[in-house]
Short mmCIF file of C-alpha atoms and ligand atoms in Angstrom, two decimals:
data_model
loop_
_atom_site.label_atom_id
_atom_site.label_comp_id
_atom_site.label_asym_id
_atom_site.label_seq_id
_atom_site.Cartn_x
_atom_site.Cartn_y
_atom_site.Cartn_z
CA MET A 1 1.14 -21.36 3.29
CA PRO A 2 -0.13 -20.93 6.84
CA HIS A 3 -3.70 -21.68 7.73
CA ALA A 4 -4.71 -18.02 8.04
CA ALA A 5 -3.62 -17.11 4.51
CA ARG A 6 -5.66 -19.95 3.03
CA GLN A 7 -8.85 -18.53 4.51
CA VAL A 8 -8.60 -15.14 2.84
CA PHE A 9 -11.24 -13.99 0.37
CA PRO A 10 -9.80 -14.21 -3.17
CA PHE A 11 -8.84 -10.83 -4.66
CA SER A 12 -10.32 -11.71 -8.05
CA ALA A 13 -13.69 -12.39 -6.46
CA ILE A 14 -14.10 -8.82 -5.21
CA VAL A 15 -17.08 -7.32 -7.04
CA ALA A 16 -16.71 -3.89 -8.73
CA GLN A 17 -14.48 -1.49 -6.64
CA ASP A 18 -12.30 -1.17 -9.74
CA GLU A 19 -10.57 1.96 -8.50
CA MET A 20 -9.49 0.38 -5.24
CA LYS A 21 -8.25 -2.71 -7.06
CA LEU A 22 -6.34 -0.57 -9.55
CA ALA A 23 -4.63 1.43 -6.76
CA LEU A 24 -3.65 -1.70 -4.84
CA ILE A 25 -2.29 -3.36 -7.96
CA CYS A 26 -0.22 -0.25 -8.81
CA ALA A 27 1.17 -0.28 -5.25
CA ALA A 28 1.96 -3.99 -5.53
CA VAL A 29 3.83 -3.45 -8.80
CA ASP A 30 5.68 -0.40 -7.46
CA PRO A 31 5.67 -0.23 -3.64
CA THR A 32 7.56 3.10 -3.81
CA ILE A 33 4.40 4.87 -5.02
CA GLY A 34 3.80 5.87 -1.42
CA GLY A 35 0.83 4.08 0.03
CA VAL A 36 -2.89 4.24 -0.60
CA LEU A 37 -5.61 6.14 1.21
CA VAL A 38 -9.00 4.47 0.96
CA PHE A 39 -11.98 6.66 1.69
CA GLY A 40 -15.36 5.16 2.08
CA ASP A 41 -18.25 3.74 3.93
CA ARG A 42 -17.87 1.02 6.45
CA GLY A 43 -18.38 -2.51 5.23
CA THR A 44 -17.11 -1.86 1.72
CA GLY A 45 -14.39 -4.48 2.08
CA LYS A 46 -11.37 -2.20 2.38
CA SER A 47 -9.47 -4.43 4.77
CA THR A 48 -10.59 -7.55 2.89
CA ALA A 49 -9.07 -6.17 -0.30
CA VAL A 50 -5.67 -5.50 1.30
CA ARG A 51 -5.56 -8.95 2.85
CA ALA A 52 -6.67 -10.52 -0.41
CA LEU A 53 -3.93 -8.76 -2.33
CA ALA A 54 -1.21 -9.74 0.16
CA ALA A 55 -2.36 -13.37 0.10
CA LEU A 56 -2.25 -13.35 -3.67
CA LEU A 57 1.34 -12.13 -3.95
CA PRO A 58 4.10 -14.71 -4.15
CA PRO A 59 5.64 -15.50 -0.76
CA MET A 60 8.90 -13.76 0.04
CA ARG A 61 12.27 -15.32 0.80
CA ALA A 62 13.37 -14.28 4.27
CA VAL A 63 16.37 -15.01 6.50
CA GLU A 64 15.51 -17.79 8.90
CA GLY A 65 15.21 -16.51 12.47
CA CYS A 66 15.41 -12.83 11.52
CA ARG A 67 12.99 -10.67 13.48
CA TYR A 68 12.58 -8.35 10.51
CA ALA A 69 12.27 -11.01 7.80
CA CYS A 70 15.30 -9.61 5.95
CA ASP A 71 15.69 -10.41 2.28
CA PRO A 72 18.79 -12.68 2.22
CA GLY A 73 20.00 -10.87 -0.90
CA ALA A 74 19.66 -7.39 0.63
CA GLY A 75 23.42 -6.92 1.17
CA GLU A 76 23.97 -3.55 2.83
CA ALA A 77 20.29 -3.31 3.71
CA LEU A 78 20.37 -6.41 5.94
CA CYS A 79 19.68 -5.80 9.60
CA GLU A 80 22.60 -5.74 12.01
CA GLU A 81 21.82 -9.24 13.28
CA CYS A 82 21.76 -10.72 9.77
CA ARG A 83 25.01 -8.99 8.86
CA GLU A 84 26.55 -10.59 11.93
CA ARG A 85 25.06 -13.98 10.95
CA SER A 86 26.40 -13.68 7.42
CA ARG A 87 29.94 -13.40 8.77
CA HIS A 88 29.60 -16.97 10.04
CA GLY A 89 28.42 -18.50 6.79
CA ALA A 90 25.69 -18.37 4.19
CA LEU A 91 22.34 -17.14 5.47
CA LYS A 92 19.63 -19.76 5.73
CA SER A 93 16.32 -18.66 4.35
CA LEU A 94 12.73 -19.75 4.03
CA LEU A 95 9.61 -18.71 2.16
CA THR A 96 7.06 -16.77 4.13
CA PRO A 97 3.77 -15.02 3.22
CA ILE A 98 3.66 -11.25 2.68
CA PRO A 99 2.71 -9.75 6.03
CA VAL A 100 -0.32 -7.56 6.62
CA VAL A 101 -0.06 -5.79 9.96
CA ASP A 102 -3.02 -4.01 11.51
CA MET A 103 -2.38 -0.80 13.32
CA PRO A 104 -4.57 -0.89 16.43
CA LEU A 105 -6.15 2.39 17.47
CA GLY A 106 -4.58 3.66 20.63
CA ALA A 107 -1.26 1.89 19.98
CA THR A 108 1.61 3.49 21.85
CA GLU A 109 4.70 4.70 20.06
CA ASP A 110 6.72 1.91 21.72
CA ARG A 111 4.33 -0.69 20.38
CA VAL A 112 4.75 0.75 16.89
CA VAL A 113 8.48 1.42 16.64
CA GLY A 114 9.65 -1.13 19.22
CA SER A 115 11.15 -0.56 22.63
CA LEU A 116 14.65 -0.38 23.98
CA ASP A 117 15.13 -1.79 27.45
CA LEU A 118 17.60 0.69 28.88
CA GLU A 119 18.06 -1.13 32.18
CA ARG A 120 18.96 -4.40 30.54
CA ALA A 121 21.16 -2.56 28.10
CA LEU A 122 23.12 -0.97 30.94
CA SER A 123 23.34 -4.02 33.20
CA ALA A 124 24.02 -6.69 30.59
CA GLY A 125 25.80 -4.44 28.11
CA ILE A 126 23.61 -5.60 25.26
CA LYS A 127 21.07 -3.82 23.13
CA ALA A 128 17.79 -5.12 24.44
CA PHE A 129 15.37 -4.28 21.68
CA GLU A 130 11.83 -5.53 21.53
CA PRO A 131 10.64 -5.09 17.93
CA GLY A 132 7.32 -3.41 17.28
CA LEU A 133 4.72 -3.38 14.53
CA LEU A 134 7.15 -1.72 12.10
CA ALA A 135 9.38 -4.80 12.34
CA ARG A 136 6.51 -7.13 11.55
CA ALA A 137 5.35 -5.01 8.63
CA ASN A 138 8.71 -5.10 6.86
CA ARG A 139 8.26 -6.02 3.17
CA GLY A 140 4.51 -6.14 3.52
CA PHE A 141 1.51 -3.95 4.21
CA LEU A 142 0.65 -1.83 7.20
CA TYR A 143 -3.07 -1.24 7.43
CA ILE A 144 -4.51 1.61 9.47
CA ASP A 145 -8.24 1.45 9.87
CA GLU A 146 -9.62 4.96 10.31
CA VAL A 147 -6.37 6.80 9.85
CA ASN A 148 -8.18 10.06 10.72
CA LEU A 149 -8.58 8.84 14.29
CA LEU A 150 -4.89 8.07 14.77
CA GLU A 151 -2.73 10.65 16.52
CA ASP A 152 -1.05 12.98 14.07
CA HIS A 153 2.47 12.34 15.32
CA LEU A 154 2.04 8.59 14.81
CA VAL A 155 0.78 9.05 11.27
CA ASP A 156 3.73 11.35 10.52
CA LEU A 157 6.08 8.77 11.96
CA LEU A 158 4.59 5.94 9.88
CA ILE A 159 4.81 7.98 6.71
CA ASP A 160 8.43 8.92 7.46
CA VAL A 161 9.42 5.31 8.01
CA ALA A 162 7.51 4.15 4.93
CA ALA A 163 9.36 6.76 2.87
CA SER A 164 12.82 5.95 4.22
CA GLY A 165 12.40 2.17 4.49
CA GLU A 166 14.16 2.17 7.83
CA ASN A 167 13.08 2.38 11.43
CA LEU A 168 15.45 4.16 13.77
CA VAL A 169 14.80 3.98 17.51
CA GLU A 170 16.85 6.22 19.77
CA ARG A 171 16.66 6.37 23.55
CA GLU A 172 19.16 8.21 25.70
CA GLY A 173 22.20 7.69 23.55
CA LEU A 174 21.31 4.14 22.50
CA SER A 175 20.05 3.47 19.02
CA VAL A 176 18.77 0.56 16.99
CA ARG A 177 17.90 0.63 13.32
CA HIS A 178 16.27 -2.03 11.21
CA PRO A 179 14.75 -2.29 7.73
CA SER A 180 11.08 -1.41 7.58
CA GLN A 181 9.77 -1.22 4.06
CA PHE A 182 6.05 -1.42 3.73
CA VAL A 183 3.10 -0.15 1.78
CA LEU A 184 0.98 2.00 4.04
CA ILE A 185 -2.74 1.63 3.53
CA GLY A 186 -4.93 4.06 5.42
CA SER A 187 -8.67 3.83 5.48
CA GLY A 188 -10.73 6.83 6.32
CA ASN A 189 -14.32 7.70 6.75
CA PRO A 190 -14.71 11.33 5.68
CA GLU A 191 -17.65 11.75 8.05
CA GLU A 192 -15.46 11.05 11.06
CA GLY A 193 -12.99 13.87 10.87
CA GLU A 194 -10.80 15.30 8.19
CA LEU A 195 -7.19 14.57 7.52
CA ARG A 196 -4.73 17.42 7.56
CA PRO A 197 -3.89 18.52 4.00
CA GLN A 198 -0.14 18.07 4.66
CA LEU A 199 -0.89 14.49 5.53
CA LEU A 200 -3.12 13.82 2.55
CA ASP A 201 -0.38 14.95 0.24
CA ARG A 202 2.05 12.42 1.65
CA PHE A 203 -0.04 9.42 0.61
CA GLY A 204 0.73 8.34 -2.92
CA LEU A 205 -2.73 7.38 -4.12
CA SER A 206 -6.24 7.80 -2.86
CA VAL A 207 -9.43 6.02 -3.78
CA GLU A 208 -13.07 6.36 -2.95
CA VAL A 209 -15.03 3.21 -2.30
CA LYS A 210 -18.77 3.12 -2.23
CA THR A 211 -21.34 0.49 -1.58
CA PRO A 212 -22.21 -0.72 -5.10
CA ALA A 213 -25.14 1.22 -6.51
CA GLU A 214 -26.10 -1.34 -9.16
CA LEU A 215 -28.61 -3.91 -8.01
CA LYS A 216 -26.84 -6.77 -9.77
CA ASP A 217 -23.52 -5.83 -8.13
CA ARG A 218 -25.09 -5.78 -4.69
CA VAL A 219 -26.63 -9.18 -5.26
CA GLU A 220 -23.31 -10.52 -6.52
CA VAL A 221 -21.43 -9.17 -3.45
CA VAL A 222 -23.78 -10.98 -1.08
CA LYS A 223 -23.85 -14.13 -3.17
CA ARG A 224 -20.07 -14.46 -3.26
CA ARG A 225 -19.62 -13.59 0.40
CA ASP A 226 -22.22 -16.17 1.38
CA GLU A 227 -20.63 -18.82 -0.82
CA PHE A 228 -17.22 -18.01 0.71
CA GLU A 229 -18.48 -18.25 4.30
CA ARG A 230 -20.18 -21.59 3.64
CA ASP A 231 -17.15 -23.30 2.16
CA LYS A 232 -13.96 -21.25 2.05
CA GLY A 233 -11.85 -23.98 0.53
CA ALA A 234 -14.24 -24.63 -2.34
CA PHE A 235 -14.70 -20.92 -3.01
CA ARG A 236 -10.97 -20.32 -3.10
CA ALA A 237 -10.50 -23.28 -5.42
CA LYS A 238 -13.09 -21.81 -7.77
CA TRP A 239 -11.22 -18.49 -8.01
CA LYS A 240 -7.70 -19.91 -7.93
CA ALA A 241 -7.09 -19.72 -11.68
CA LYS A 242 -8.07 -16.03 -11.79
CA ASP A 243 -5.90 -15.20 -8.77
CA ASP A 244 -2.98 -17.18 -10.25
CA GLU A 245 -3.27 -15.23 -13.48
CA LEU A 246 -3.32 -11.92 -11.62
CA ARG A 247 -0.24 -12.97 -9.62
CA ARG A 248 1.62 -13.78 -12.85
CA ARG A 249 0.73 -10.37 -14.25
CA ILE A 250 1.89 -8.52 -11.13
CA VAL A 251 5.17 -10.45 -11.12
CA ALA A 252 5.65 -9.74 -14.83
CA GLY A 253 4.76 -6.07 -14.24
CA ARG A 254 7.40 -5.78 -11.51
CA LYS A 255 10.03 -7.18 -13.88
CA ARG A 256 9.01 -4.84 -16.65
CA LEU A 257 8.96 -1.84 -14.31
CA ARG A 258 12.74 -2.14 -13.84
CA ASP A 259 13.43 -1.07 -17.42
CA ALA A 260 10.28 0.91 -18.11
CA ALA A 261 11.14 4.25 -19.69
CA THR A 262 9.06 7.40 -19.55
CA SER A 263 9.36 9.81 -22.46
CA ASP A 264 9.81 13.55 -22.01
CA GLN A 265 6.51 13.92 -23.80
CA MET A 266 4.72 11.99 -21.02
CA LEU A 267 6.51 14.04 -18.35
CA GLU A 268 5.22 17.14 -20.10
CA CYS A 269 1.69 15.75 -20.20
CA ALA A 270 1.83 15.02 -16.46
CA ALA A 271 3.13 18.52 -15.74
CA LYS A 272 0.41 20.13 -17.88
CA LEU A 273 -2.30 18.25 -16.06
CA CYS A 274 -0.94 19.23 -12.66
CA MET A 275 -0.64 22.87 -13.76
CA GLN A 276 -4.20 22.78 -14.99
CA LEU A 277 -5.30 21.59 -11.55
CA GLY A 278 -2.98 23.92 -9.68
CA THR A 279 -1.54 21.18 -7.46
CA ASP A 280 1.41 22.20 -5.33
CA GLY A 281 4.89 20.85 -5.59
CA LEU A 282 6.49 18.04 -7.49
CA ARG A 283 4.97 15.22 -5.51
CA SER A 284 1.81 15.16 -7.58
CA GLU A 285 3.71 14.89 -10.85
CA LEU A 286 6.09 12.26 -9.51
CA THR A 287 3.28 10.13 -8.15
CA LEU A 288 1.24 10.53 -11.32
CA ILE A 289 4.18 9.35 -13.42
CA ARG A 290 5.03 6.48 -11.10
CA ALA A 291 1.45 5.24 -10.99
CA ALA A 292 1.13 5.50 -14.78
CA ARG A 293 4.38 3.58 -15.17
CA ALA A 294 3.23 0.88 -12.74
CA LEU A 295 -0.03 0.52 -14.66
CA ALA A 296 1.74 0.43 -18.04
CA SER A 297 4.13 -2.23 -16.68
CA PHE A 298 1.27 -4.28 -15.29
CA GLU A 299 -0.39 -4.19 -18.70
CA LEU A 300 2.92 -5.02 -20.36
CA ALA A 301 2.67 -1.90 -22.52
CA ARG A 302 5.81 -0.85 -24.34
CA ASP A 303 5.72 2.72 -22.99
CA VAL A 304 3.68 4.90 -20.72
CA GLU A 305 0.90 6.51 -22.74
CA VAL A 306 -1.67 9.22 -22.18
CA SER A 307 -4.28 6.51 -21.61
CA HIS A 308 -2.33 5.33 -18.54
CA LEU A 309 -2.01 8.87 -17.20
CA ARG A 310 -5.74 9.40 -17.65
CA ARG A 311 -6.67 6.30 -15.71
CA VAL A 312 -4.43 6.94 -12.72
CA ALA A 313 -4.92 10.73 -12.60
CA PRO A 314 -7.87 10.65 -10.16
CA LEU A 315 -5.96 8.28 -7.85
CA ALA A 316 -2.78 10.32 -7.86
CA LEU A 317 -4.27 13.82 -7.77
CA ARG A 318 -7.68 14.12 -6.16
CA HIS A 319 -6.37 14.28 -2.59
CA ARG A 320 -3.86 16.98 -3.50
CA LEU A 321 -6.28 19.63 -4.72
CA ARG A 322 -6.55 22.89 -2.88
CA ARG A 323 -10.00 23.97 -1.87
CA ASP A 324 -11.47 26.25 -4.46
CA PRO A 325 -14.17 28.44 -2.93
CA LEU A 326 -15.55 29.14 -6.41
CA ASP A 327 -15.79 25.49 -7.34
CA GLU A 328 -18.26 23.37 -5.42
CA SER A 329 -17.77 20.19 -7.43
CA ASP A 330 -16.04 17.32 -5.69
CA SER A 331 -12.38 16.63 -6.29
CA SER A 332 -12.93 13.59 -8.52
CA ALA A 333 -15.07 15.69 -10.85
CA ARG A 334 -12.43 18.42 -10.92
CA VAL A 335 -9.72 15.94 -11.91
CA GLU A 336 -11.95 14.43 -14.61
CA ARG A 337 -12.59 17.89 -16.04
CA ALA A 338 -8.90 18.82 -16.02
CA VAL A 339 -8.09 15.52 -17.77
CA VAL A 340 -10.55 16.37 -20.55
CA ASP A 341 -9.28 19.97 -20.78
CA THR A 342 -5.67 18.78 -21.04
CA PHE A 343 -5.95 15.66 -23.19
CA GLY A 344 -9.29 16.04 -24.91
CA ALA A 345 -12.46 14.04 -24.48
ZN1 LIG B 1 17.70 -9.50 9.45
#
């Protein structure tokens, strides 16, 4: 493990913030859930949590020398360069940590998607491609701090790539494509500009993080942070067993997810809840079901149950509600009420 990953705050040592932890764990079990939007005050440890989760996950096996860290077993999904390599013998691989890539504000599109050097391509007859952030993020996390300040077209682009798992760069008749599968995490501060509703809907889950209100939680946050800063190695050692256990559960959850079934009855429950809330389209139901399935798998439950739906409903639905001029309550409260109306107290 590289030096940087060893210095990360342990995920298990994060105080409270249960909703954020739940959303990140669901996304780690099933990365196809569609990313997580984290709303909240500054200094609530949003970025720390993402880094902590990535550092906790088992390292990934990647093709040695591949600029996109291809999975050697990806077959058809290997990048062009790896497919070429594989024609000359078995692919060499190594273990590498799960990447977390930060999206800098003001990043150009070239920096994000990568750039094609047309002059070199024409003169040398080769595809001169300089990979961008989407290459580095492959199989990991892409973190956008203050997603509401990022240009709309870039956010659209990131969401499109995250959904397709592939980055396609085209310039004047030349094109390069490479795998780019990542979990998009966007953090937003609602006081600094709103996100377009069409954009909100494209994030799988959303969570609200707040500075802990309980005195004992606040004290615990400071105590642990202080202990960590004073001796990172010792602090990590202290939390290692808890992090190891969580890693085992996520790995077991991923295995279970492959054969997890969802009964028609649960699909009906999800549909009823979404009808009750008046959410548009199928995306809310699909995400609700996927998140419930990820949670059930993580808890090694036999099947998805109403209790799983209930717990993930706020995460999957609150950012998809239409404004109701007659209802002043916040979206979390509206979801809670609909859950009670649909499934009982
Ligand atoms: Zn490759």
